[in-house]
Amino acid sequence: MSDEHIISIQGVSKEFAGVKAVNDVDLGIRRGEFFSLLGPSGCGKTTLLRMLAGFESPTRGEIFIDEQAMSAIPPHQRPVNMVFQSYAIFPHLDVRGNIAFGMRKSGLSKSEVNARVEEMLEMIKLPGYASRGATQLSGGERQRVALARALIKEPKVLLLDEPLGALDKKLREQMQLELRALQKRVGITFVFVTHDQEEALTMSDRVAVMSKGRVLQVEGPMGLYERPTTRFVADFIGTMNFFGGTVREAANGTASIDAGPLGQVRAATQDEAFTVGAEIVVAIRPEKLRLTFEAPGPAVNVAEGRMGPAAYLGDRSHLYVHLTGRDEPVAVAMQNEGRSAVGIDQTDQPVWLSWADDAIVLLPDE
Amino acid sequence: MAERAEVSAARLEAPRLGLVDRIRAAAMRHEPIRGYALLSPTMVWMLVALAVPLAILVTLSFWTQNYLDFDRTFSFNNYIVYFEKPIYLKLLIKSVKISGAVTLATVLLAYPAAYFIAFKVKKNKLMWLILITVPFWTSYLLRVFAWKVVLGFNGVINSGLITLGVIDAPLEFILYNPTAVVITLAHAWAAFAILPIYVSLEKIDRSLLEAAADLGEGPIMSFLRVTLPLSMPGIIASSLLVFIPTTGDYVTPNLVGGPTGIMIGNIVASLFGKANNWPLGAATAVMSMFFITLVVCAFLWFTKQVRERVA
């Protein structure tokens, strides 16, 4: 256990009636970072968070918070606080009563607590809300009050269980930025659970992607997007085109791969040693493919196809291209730089796709 | 603009409606009309079965009993008698005290049972709720008699304790006194107290309790600061549901109360029965109602103060 880790999760599993919700997870969360647990519903991210809060206890393994083993410590004695998915605002108390709820044992006088509450209201940009009833608050306001109620305790770690899920899109994007700025200001470690990959990428220093109770990859947003190590991560984060491939040549950190409809592709192999003849997965992001209506000259990485269906999304379009020898069309993203979408009405026209060498991601075949 | 023009051209003529359709349309447009329509069977029944008899009772209380009929001239005589003879008010106050004790005992006994079903029973909640109503499957009278058997001089408790050698002579303080009335009524009304408390506990969002724990409160303080205040509506409903009817009860005091356990209901019953003085009985009943209303208002005011103080 290194000193930079405020939370250390060691070999933790959680079973519910024989089903492994969390399966042998090892994870270190650094002091002061914004850390996200990302995954589809049922992947175990919420269970893991609830184990940090103490509402569930691990079937196996141990959780350390600030070098202290947590298995014998009940929720009300842990140095963490949580923002619940439903916010769990006490309906019988006003905003002040909610925010000050955890301050009973703080040793502060009533007026000191009230002053702290006012500070918190200032921080969450709801000044003058102290005597509002809990039932008079909107969704966004409840979320802020829940945040203030947890932060007033100055926890070592703040746990957030999909706190933005119930908000509409605009408010959610605003709260993402605010939450991120707030975290930088207070310097408390945030552990944030979400199923929204965009949200995780926007806010986090590092993200752990979970699937079926396991942590598949822990990395910063860019690393996760550009260098996924598994097909699941590549597919879950953003959009990805996958091709089956066979390694033909591998030397000096680059490999030449026979990728079916894409033809021969070359890619950097990073650290993994790919052996000649191995079956692998070749992946490429839609925005890294360049689509042209004429052959792009003597480039190395070119594939010819026909235009398929297209979807206009306003700022960009998703075009689908049929390549011979492949049932599923290849997705291509195009920025709509002019005021009309290129290629939208060009169904069945011959098109060419080209890409740079470093656009290709190689993944192990599972 | 072109599309706007199309829409206005397509506007339809409002149809001419018959009377039935017009009533229907009015009902569709006005939410309150539908509400009253839905309530009307209940309201008619309340009028016939509650308001009318109550009016008769109040009218009766201003008449005077002759031997075989009523003197229908308006008079306050019954109320003067009521306040002049100490027995009526004394008995009323005693009744309020006894049913206050019954209410307290019932709610205190009911709360843990309701808490258990709401929080600890994970499946078959319905079965537990039905089990609570099982005593009601037998007659109220039978249950009171059963308590007589349990509490009596040679009853289950006394003979049991004597057999065990705990006592030499039967305990006499457990039957034919107010304690016996409290025990019997608390048992009889338990289900009426459990159900409202259960409903209010069941409604509490479990994440609120987790939030209380998360914010540093152990089980006892979480209960006092979250569960208890949020279940107050159930506690209030239970209290009223038990207090109001038991104040006027006369079967239980009659059977297990003995001479000291008599309540105001017994007097009302005898005035309408053996004493054959309906107008005085009516006046006594009206005064009981008035007094109980006062007590209930005071109780509601008090709980409101407490809740505001806590919040």
XYZ file of C-alpha atoms in Angstrom, chain A residues 50 55 76 81-82 84 86 88-92 101-102 104-105 149 153, chain B residues 205 207-208 210-218 221 225-226 229-230 311:
36
model
C -21.570 0.981 -1.138
C -23.541 -0.260 3.577
C -21.427 6.076 10.739
C -19.567 10.780 3.021
C -21.922 9.974 0.224
C -27.001 9.367 -2.897
C -31.943 9.757 -4.929
C -31.942 11.235 0.262
C -32.836 14.727 1.431
C -34.617 14.509 4.798
C -38.176 15.590 3.996
C -38.998 16.647 7.566
C -27.535 17.082 10.067
C -24.066 15.589 10.393
C -24.261 17.247 15.876
C -21.011 15.711 17.085
C -24.592 18.110 3.455
C -18.351 17.099 7.215
C -37.246 5.876 1.946
C -31.820 5.664 1.687
C -32.740 8.299 4.316
C -28.427 5.173 5.108
C -27.901 8.914 4.772
C -28.296 9.336 8.536
C -25.706 6.608 9.131
C -23.445 8.128 6.489
C -23.650 11.492 8.254
C -22.392 9.935 11.467
C -25.452 8.866 13.426
C -25.620 5.407 14.986
C -29.862 8.562 16.966
C -33.752 11.959 14.240
C -35.167 10.305 11.128
C -40.225 12.082 13.113
C -41.110 10.567 9.754
C -37.303 20.662 12.665
